[in-house]
Each structure stands twice: as structure tokens, then as C-alpha cells.
Amino acid sequence: MRIFVTGASGWIGSAVVPELIDAGHQVVGLARSDASAAALTAAGAEVLRGTVDDLDVLRGAAAASDGVIHLAFKHDIAFTGDFQGAAEADRRAVDTFGDALAGTDRPFVLASGLVGLAPGRVAIERDMPTIDGSPLSIRSATAQAVLALASRGVRSSVVRLSPTCHGEGDHGFMATLAAIARAEGVSGYLGDGANRWPAVHRLDAARLFRLAVEKAPAGSVLHGVAEEGVAIRDIAQVIGRHLDVPVTSVAPEAAAEHFAWLGAFLGADTPASNTLTRELLGWEPIHPGLLADIEEGHYFHAPATTA
């Protein structure tokens, strides 16, 4: 298959591209910079220059492909105060892909998230998010729109990714948590730290995206979850041991001061199941779990930014 991938040089995309190529697929990756283009070329992919705002470019690439994997999201503006703008740009891109692929029965796979799906209980693939007009629910509505493309002749699927897709080179939530612990001199968690986050190794996530584009039935919801829930307190303890700093509870009212932007997410209890995903696609995570991955030490090689 000739597969068009947005976000192809990003954290997940840079694992998805070789996964696809190793399986015999051709990959066309969207690149908005020279560095991204060089990385894609080195990985063996064809480069298409542009951004997710270039809707004509997206439309043409989708029409010329055998399938689309949409990983790109404007995280740069989403986490600096304009999540709504990022979500709206994402919806425009998705609608463009949907129109280009309608009636073709070609696959369209969207990366989405799990945070907030079913607070306090184990979320399953059949759970659907509440659409209430908030910025976060705009992105949820986009995922719903992708699933609805099944009725328009698109083999659409949504991969809900764990909030931490870990592995060497990660600059996301876990790297930020380690950087905060280093800067503050304590490894913290909120309240009793019993709240759980699902987790998945980026290489296992990459294989799930490949399986989705190859064989997920139209309208499938898939969970990029290897571990149902890892307690934040357990994560803090591993970080504290590696940095040789105390492990301590942080009062919820001090979350923003201590954890900066991460404080808005760290207290969430969002465990999630992968049972239906594994049954549907035969996907079995094989890479190290989150705590084992942190134990390997690569999160502590050099100070990371908390910005």
C-alpha cells in the first residue's frame, strides 16, 4: 500500500514510518521543515512538503494514496494556550481527508486520546466521549466524525493513545515529570498518588497503527494501551530513586505551582482496557512497560526542559 502519514517525523510517526516500510508499504510523509524532510528521507519515505493547514496539499495526497494515517496535531500551540485553535485546525484536516477518501473504501486512521474518557473507571473501546463544546471535546468530536466516515465508504478507525507513549527519546509527560523532579529537588505526585495512567511503548503503538491501516474494520475504535493503569505514585518513586531525591505528595491546590502545565493532567485517573483491540487485530504489546522503561535510565541522561 501507498500510505500518506501526517506527523510522520514526530514522536509516534518516526516509529510508524519504519514499521510500515518494514512491512512492505510505501510511505509518503508530510514534512513542514527541512529537518523533518531529512529525517523522512533517511527513513526511506517519500517527502511531501506542507503543513496540516495546507488543505489542498492534504486533499491531493489523500486522493493519491491507498490509505491515510493522521498523527499530526498542533501541540506547539495546544500546550501554550490555544488548544481550541489546534483542535479546530485538526478538524479541518480531518474533514478534508474524509471528503477525499469518501466512497473509496480506503483506510483512514486517526490518532486520538484517552484522557477524560471515563474518569475513575476502566475505559473500554465501546465508551464514547461526552461532547460538550469544550476545547477538549472538539477533538473528541473530530474522532467521532472519523468514525462516522464509515457510512460514507471510508474504512475509518480511531486509535486512542495512552497519555504516555514512552520510550528512549521521549520528551513528553514522563520526561517533563523527571525534569520537574530534578528542578524542584523532590519527586512529586498529587494527593495519595493512587490515580492511574494507561501506558504504551511507542514501538507497540507503531505496530498498532500498522495493523489498523492494514485490516481494522470500518468504524473501529482501538486502544493504544499496553498497561491498563500505572499509579502516578509508583512512577514518582522510580524517578525519585534515579535522581536520588525525596518522593513526596503535593497538595492538589499546589498542582499548578509545582507541576506547571502538567498539573492540569497529573491528577487524572484514566485507566483503560485493550481487550477488544487485541481480539480484533491480534495486537500484543511486547516492549517494556512504563516502570521498566523508566528504570532503564534514559529519562535521566540529561536535564530536560519543563517548558
Tab-separated table of C-alpha atoms in Angstrom:
chain	number	residue	atom	x	y	z
A	1	MET	CA	0.000	0.000	0.000
A	2	ARG	CA	0.984	3.611	-0.558
A	3	ILE	CA	0.234	5.301	2.765
A	4	PHE	CA	0.196	9.028	3.446
A	5	VAL	CA	1.273	9.880	7.008
A	6	THR	CA	0.978	13.253	8.718
A	7	GLY	CA	3.139	13.867	11.763
A	8	ALA	CA	5.485	11.375	10.136
A	9	SER	CA	8.658	12.719	11.748
A	10	GLY	CA	7.116	13.182	15.212
A	11	TRP	CA	7.440	11.006	18.296
A	12	ILE	CA	4.917	8.382	17.170
A	13	GLY	CA	5.304	8.967	13.442
A	14	SER	CA	9.042	8.309	13.491
A	15	ALA	CA	8.221	4.813	14.763
A	16	VAL	CA	5.204	4.293	12.474
A	17	VAL	CA	7.140	5.072	9.278
A	18	PRO	CA	9.783	2.316	9.647
A	19	GLU	CA	7.103	-0.066	10.908
A	20	LEU	CA	5.164	0.464	7.678
A	21	ILE	CA	8.221	0.294	5.440
A	22	ASP	CA	9.484	-2.890	7.088
A	23	ALA	CA	6.073	-4.427	6.365
A	24	GLY	CA	6.471	-3.648	2.656
A	25	HIS	CA	4.411	-0.460	2.372
A	26	GLN	CA	5.379	2.744	0.600
A	27	VAL	CA	5.200	5.823	2.809
A	28	VAL	CA	4.658	9.443	1.874
A	29	GLY	CA	5.301	11.675	4.860
A	30	LEU	CA	4.184	15.255	5.365
A	31	ALA	CA	7.115	17.496	6.341
A	32	ARG	CA	6.918	21.135	7.364
A	33	SER	CA	10.666	21.680	7.835
A	34	ASP	CA	13.986	20.743	6.272
A	35	ALA	CA	14.849	18.702	9.362
A	36	SER	CA	11.619	16.699	9.092
A	37	ALA	CA	12.176	16.138	5.388
A	38	ALA	CA	15.725	14.910	6.003
A	39	ALA	CA	14.545	12.514	8.720
A	40	LEU	CA	11.872	11.051	6.456
A	41	THR	CA	14.290	10.638	3.574
A	42	ALA	CA	16.757	8.863	5.861
A	43	ALA	CA	13.958	6.535	6.991
A	44	GLY	CA	13.174	5.598	3.384
A	45	ALA	CA	9.959	7.577	2.971
A	46	GLU	CA	8.911	9.917	0.197
A	47	VAL	CA	8.607	13.524	1.334
A	48	LEU	CA	5.693	15.867	0.715
A	49	ARG	CA	6.326	19.397	1.941
A	50	GLY	CA	3.482	21.178	3.684
A	51	THR	CA	1.551	21.565	6.938
A	52	VAL	CA	-1.835	20.447	8.234
A	53	ASP	CA	-3.136	23.890	7.257
A	54	ASP	CA	-2.378	23.241	3.569
A	55	LEU	CA	-5.715	21.637	2.808
A	56	ASP	CA	-5.154	21.381	-0.950
A	57	VAL	CA	-1.915	19.506	-0.293
A	58	LEU	CA	-3.688	17.139	2.100
A	59	ARG	CA	-6.544	16.571	-0.332
A	60	GLY	CA	-4.214	15.695	-3.191
A	61	ALA	CA	-2.052	13.422	-1.068
A	62	ALA	CA	-5.047	11.511	0.257
A	63	ALA	CA	-6.519	11.075	-3.199
A	64	ALA	CA	-3.210	9.681	-4.459
A	65	SER	CA	-2.781	7.244	-1.578
A	66	ASP	CA	-4.118	3.811	-0.687
A	67	GLY	CA	-4.682	4.990	2.870
A	68	VAL	CA	-4.025	7.785	5.362
A	69	ILE	CA	-2.668	7.794	8.924
A	70	HIS	CA	-3.219	11.187	10.561
A	71	LEU	CA	-0.868	11.696	13.515
A	72	ALA	CA	-0.190	15.419	13.269
A	73	PHE	CA	-1.631	17.818	15.828
A	74	LYS	CA	-0.565	21.352	16.648
A	75	HIS	CA	0.844	20.535	20.071
A	76	ASP	CA	3.022	23.635	19.911
A	77	ILE	CA	0.002	25.908	20.192
A	78	ALA	CA	-2.219	23.448	22.077
A	79	PHE	CA	0.018	23.497	25.143
A	80	THR	CA	0.739	27.226	25.028
A	81	GLY	CA	-2.830	28.407	25.422
A	82	ASP	CA	-4.677	27.730	22.162
A	83	PHE	CA	-5.921	24.151	22.375
A	84	GLN	CA	-9.113	25.186	20.655
A	85	GLY	CA	-7.211	26.579	17.684
A	86	ALA	CA	-5.221	23.370	17.402
A	87	ALA	CA	-8.377	21.258	17.636
A	88	GLU	CA	-10.173	23.332	15.002
A	89	ALA	CA	-7.216	23.034	12.601
A	90	ASP	CA	-7.248	19.283	13.168
A	91	ARG	CA	-10.959	19.107	12.335
A	92	ARG	CA	-10.414	20.963	9.060
A	93	ALA	CA	-7.698	18.499	8.084
A	94	VAL	CA	-9.862	15.508	9.001
A	95	ASP	CA	-12.823	16.829	7.015
A	96	THR	CA	-10.524	17.302	4.037
A	97	PHE	CA	-9.285	13.726	4.271
A	98	GLY	CA	-12.828	12.452	4.658
A	99	ASP	CA	-14.016	14.202	1.520
A	100	ALA	CA	-11.015	12.929	-0.458
A	101	LEU	CA	-11.485	9.319	0.650
A	102	ALA	CA	-15.297	9.112	0.578
A	103	GLY	CA	-16.579	6.185	-1.460
A	104	THR	CA	-13.137	4.569	-1.893
A	105	ASP	CA	-13.220	2.009	0.961
A	106	ARG	CA	-9.642	3.052	1.691
A	107	PRO	CA	-8.381	3.179	5.290
A	108	PHE	CA	-8.157	6.377	7.304
A	109	VAL	CA	-6.610	6.053	10.781
A	110	LEU	CA	-6.739	8.914	13.276
A	111	ALA	CA	-4.661	9.299	16.437
A	112	SER	CA	-6.775	10.422	19.375
A	113	GLY	CA	-6.531	10.327	23.178
A	114	LEU	CA	-7.906	8.638	26.279
A	115	VAL	CA	-7.703	11.350	28.932
A	116	GLY	CA	-11.121	12.190	30.320
A	117	LEU	CA	-12.931	9.365	28.529
A	118	ALA	CA	-14.186	7.519	31.628
A	119	PRO	CA	-12.741	9.133	34.775
A	120	GLY	CA	-12.294	6.781	37.705
A	121	ARG	CA	-13.098	3.534	35.924
A	122	VAL	CA	-11.535	1.371	33.256
A	123	ALA	CA	-12.436	2.755	29.833
A	124	ILE	CA	-13.189	0.313	27.044
A	125	GLU	CA	-13.286	0.747	23.303
A	126	ARG	CA	-17.095	0.964	23.282
A	127	ASP	CA	-17.073	4.030	25.559
A	128	MET	CA	-17.792	7.272	23.747
A	129	PRO	CA	-16.722	10.714	24.970
A	130	THR	CA	-19.072	13.447	26.075
A	131	ILE	CA	-19.282	16.255	23.537
A	132	ASP	CA	-19.989	19.429	25.498
A	133	GLY	CA	-18.457	22.198	23.401
A	134	SER	CA	-15.289	22.494	25.493
A	135	PRO	CA	-11.947	22.751	23.660
A	136	LEU	CA	-11.051	19.190	24.645
A	137	SER	CA	-14.354	17.855	23.356
A	138	ILE	CA	-13.716	19.474	19.972
A	139	ARG	CA	-11.014	16.890	19.461
A	140	SER	CA	-13.360	14.155	20.688
A	141	ALA	CA	-15.948	15.321	18.165
A	142	THR	CA	-13.302	15.059	15.447
A	143	ALA	CA	-12.718	11.425	16.382
A	144	GLN	CA	-16.470	10.819	16.209
A	145	ALA	CA	-16.528	12.401	12.757
A	146	VAL	CA	-13.815	9.997	11.597
A	147	LEU	CA	-15.813	7.014	12.825
A	148	ALA	CA	-18.881	8.363	11.012
A	149	LEU	CA	-16.935	8.254	7.733
A	150	ALA	CA	-17.617	4.519	7.733
A	151	SER	CA	-21.099	5.374	6.429
A	152	ARG	CA	-19.502	7.297	3.543
A	153	GLY	CA	-17.403	4.441	2.236
A	154	VAL	CA	-14.209	5.028	4.214
A	155	ARG	CA	-12.546	2.255	6.248
A	156	SER	CA	-12.063	4.614	9.146
A	157	SER	CA	-10.641	3.848	12.585
A	158	VAL	CA	-9.502	5.779	15.634
A	159	VAL	CA	-6.538	4.819	17.794
A	160	ARG	CA	-6.960	6.273	21.283
A	161	LEU	CA	-3.439	6.592	22.583
A	162	SER	CA	-2.363	6.339	26.201
A	163	PRO	CA	-1.374	9.683	27.728
A	164	THR	CA	2.165	8.399	27.946
A	165	CYS	CA	3.687	6.761	24.881
A	166	HIS	CA	7.093	6.063	26.331
A	167	GLY	CA	10.490	5.005	25.067
A	168	GLU	CA	14.012	6.307	24.603
A	169	GLY	CA	13.926	9.853	23.236
A	170	ASP	CA	10.556	10.675	24.834
A	171	HIS	CA	10.110	14.394	25.574
A	172	GLY	CA	6.514	14.119	26.766
A	173	PHE	CA	4.820	13.711	30.132
A	174	MET	CA	7.382	11.344	31.696
A	175	ALA	CA	10.376	13.423	30.623
A	176	THR	CA	8.651	16.528	31.960
A	177	LEU	CA	7.877	14.834	35.275
A	178	ALA	CA	11.529	13.832	35.624
A	179	ALA	CA	12.669	17.351	34.755
A	180	ILE	CA	10.359	18.878	37.366
A	181	ALA	CA	11.659	16.443	39.994
A	182	ARG	CA	15.219	17.446	39.165
A	183	ALA	CA	14.425	21.154	39.282
A	184	GLU	CA	12.343	21.012	42.477
A	185	GLY	CA	14.554	18.557	44.343
A	186	VAL	CA	11.611	16.269	45.072
A	187	SER	CA	9.746	13.696	43.002
A	188	GLY	CA	6.105	14.540	43.465
A	189	TYR	CA	2.658	13.115	42.916
A	190	LEU	CA	-0.758	14.593	43.653
A	191	GLY	CA	-2.735	13.557	46.731
A	192	ASP	CA	-2.184	9.894	47.521
A	193	GLY	CA	-0.828	9.231	44.024
A	194	ALA	CA	-3.109	6.223	43.536
A	195	ASN	CA	-4.573	7.625	40.313
A	196	ARG	CA	-3.644	5.587	37.257
A	197	TRP	CA	-2.490	6.337	33.745
A	198	PRO	CA	-2.520	3.786	30.943
A	199	ALA	CA	0.766	3.473	29.096
A	200	VAL	CA	2.177	2.075	25.871
A	201	HIS	CA	5.649	1.817	24.393
A	202	ARG	CA	5.916	3.852	21.196
A	203	LEU	CA	7.072	0.801	19.209
A	204	ASP	CA	3.994	-1.162	20.280
A	205	ALA	CA	1.850	1.847	19.345
A	206	ALA	CA	3.505	1.969	15.927
A	207	ARG	CA	2.619	-1.659	15.274
A	208	LEU	CA	-0.990	-0.949	16.231
A	209	PHE	CA	-1.209	1.851	13.665
A	210	ARG	CA	0.147	-0.512	11.002
A	211	LEU	CA	-2.397	-3.177	11.861
A	212	ALA	CA	-5.158	-0.570	11.838
A	213	VAL	CA	-4.353	0.685	8.363
A	214	GLU	CA	-3.975	-2.873	7.085
A	215	LYS	CA	-7.086	-4.506	8.494
A	216	ALA	CA	-9.171	-2.569	11.028
A	217	PRO	CA	-12.853	-2.750	10.039
A	218	ALA	CA	-14.657	0.492	9.214
A	219	GLY	CA	-15.744	2.379	12.299
A	220	SER	CA	-13.294	0.664	14.675
A	221	VAL	CA	-12.192	2.210	17.959
A	222	LEU	CA	-8.811	0.908	19.092
A	223	HIS	CA	-6.949	1.450	22.351
A	224	GLY	CA	-3.220	2.078	22.184
A	225	VAL	CA	-2.826	0.697	25.694
A	226	ALA	CA	-0.255	-1.841	26.834
A	227	GLU	CA	-0.775	-1.365	30.578
A	228	GLU	CA	-4.265	-0.681	31.901
A	229	GLY	CA	-3.112	1.743	34.579
A	230	VAL	CA	0.157	2.647	36.286
A	231	ALA	CA	-0.137	4.559	39.571
A	232	ILE	CA	1.464	8.007	39.429
A	233	ARG	CA	2.945	7.405	42.888
A	234	ASP	CA	4.825	4.375	41.540
A	235	ILE	CA	6.191	6.477	38.697
A	236	ALA	CA	7.317	9.156	41.145
A	237	GLN	CA	9.111	6.557	43.266
A	238	VAL	CA	11.173	5.290	40.332
A	239	ILE	CA	12.042	8.839	39.306
A	240	GLY	CA	12.988	9.754	42.866
A	241	ARG	CA	15.272	6.755	43.192
A	242	HIS	CA	17.108	7.532	39.956
A	243	LEU	CA	17.535	11.207	40.802
A	244	ASP	CA	18.259	10.497	44.472
A	245	VAL	CA	15.597	12.955	45.645
A	246	PRO	CA	12.762	12.505	48.164
A	247	VAL	CA	9.381	11.261	46.951
A	248	THR	CA	6.516	13.313	48.310
A	249	SER	CA	2.837	14.132	47.935
A	250	VAL	CA	1.890	17.527	46.559
A	251	ALA	CA	-1.433	19.020	47.646
A	252	PRO	CA	-3.904	19.289	44.736
A	253	GLU	CA	-4.263	23.045	45.302
A	254	ALA	CA	-0.498	23.407	44.708
A	255	ALA	CA	-0.532	21.392	41.470
A	256	ALA	CA	-0.158	24.345	39.105
A	257	GLU	CA	2.651	25.885	41.137
A	258	HIS	CA	4.655	22.678	41.464
A	259	PHE	CA	3.935	20.908	38.159
A	260	ALA	CA	3.191	23.924	35.886
A	261	TRP	CA	1.026	22.885	32.904
A	262	LEU	CA	1.370	19.209	33.805
A	263	GLY	CA	-0.596	19.850	36.997
A	264	ALA	CA	-3.821	20.023	34.992
A	265	PHE	CA	-3.383	16.395	33.882
A	266	LEU	CA	-1.388	14.649	36.583
A	267	GLY	CA	-4.292	14.019	38.960
A	268	ALA	CA	-6.453	12.311	36.348
A	269	ASP	CA	-7.441	8.682	36.957
A	270	THR	CA	-7.867	7.273	33.460
A	271	PRO	CA	-7.238	3.505	33.319
A	272	ALA	CA	-8.155	1.850	30.035
A	273	SER	CA	-8.514	-1.652	28.627
A	274	ASN	CA	-7.067	-3.047	25.399
A	275	THR	CA	-9.057	-6.304	25.360
A	276	LEU	CA	-11.259	-5.567	22.348
A	277	THR	CA	-8.328	-4.142	20.375
A	278	ARG	CA	-6.243	-7.249	20.925
A	279	GLU	CA	-9.146	-9.511	19.990
A	280	LEU	CA	-9.931	-7.539	16.833
A	281	LEU	CA	-6.430	-7.163	15.406
A	282	GLY	CA	-4.307	-9.748	17.192
A	283	TRP	CA	-2.137	-6.955	18.603
A	284	GLU	CA	0.075	-7.977	21.512
A	285	PRO	CA	2.374	-5.388	23.150
A	286	ILE	CA	5.866	-6.853	23.552
A	287	HIS	CA	8.077	-3.956	24.617
A	288	PRO	CA	8.961	-2.918	28.206
A	289	GLY	CA	6.244	-1.495	30.428
A	290	LEU	CA	6.410	2.077	31.700
A	291	LEU	CA	8.147	1.477	35.029
A	292	ALA	CA	10.666	-0.902	33.442
A	293	ASP	CA	11.322	1.648	30.714
A	294	ILE	CA	11.939	4.433	33.239
A	295	GLU	CA	14.223	2.063	35.172
A	296	GLU	CA	16.436	1.783	32.079
A	297	GLY	CA	17.619	5.304	32.842
A	298	HIS	CA	17.299	7.113	29.533
A	299	TYR	CA	14.922	9.674	31.046
A	300	PHE	CA	17.805	10.850	33.255
A	301	HIS	CA	20.676	11.181	30.768
A	302	ALA	CA	20.452	14.970	30.614
A	303	PRO	CA	18.202	17.668	32.039
A	304	ALA	CA	15.013	18.102	30.018
A	305	THR	CA	13.076	21.333	29.651
A	306	THR	CA	9.871	21.882	31.583
A	307	ALA	CA	8.660	24.467	29.078
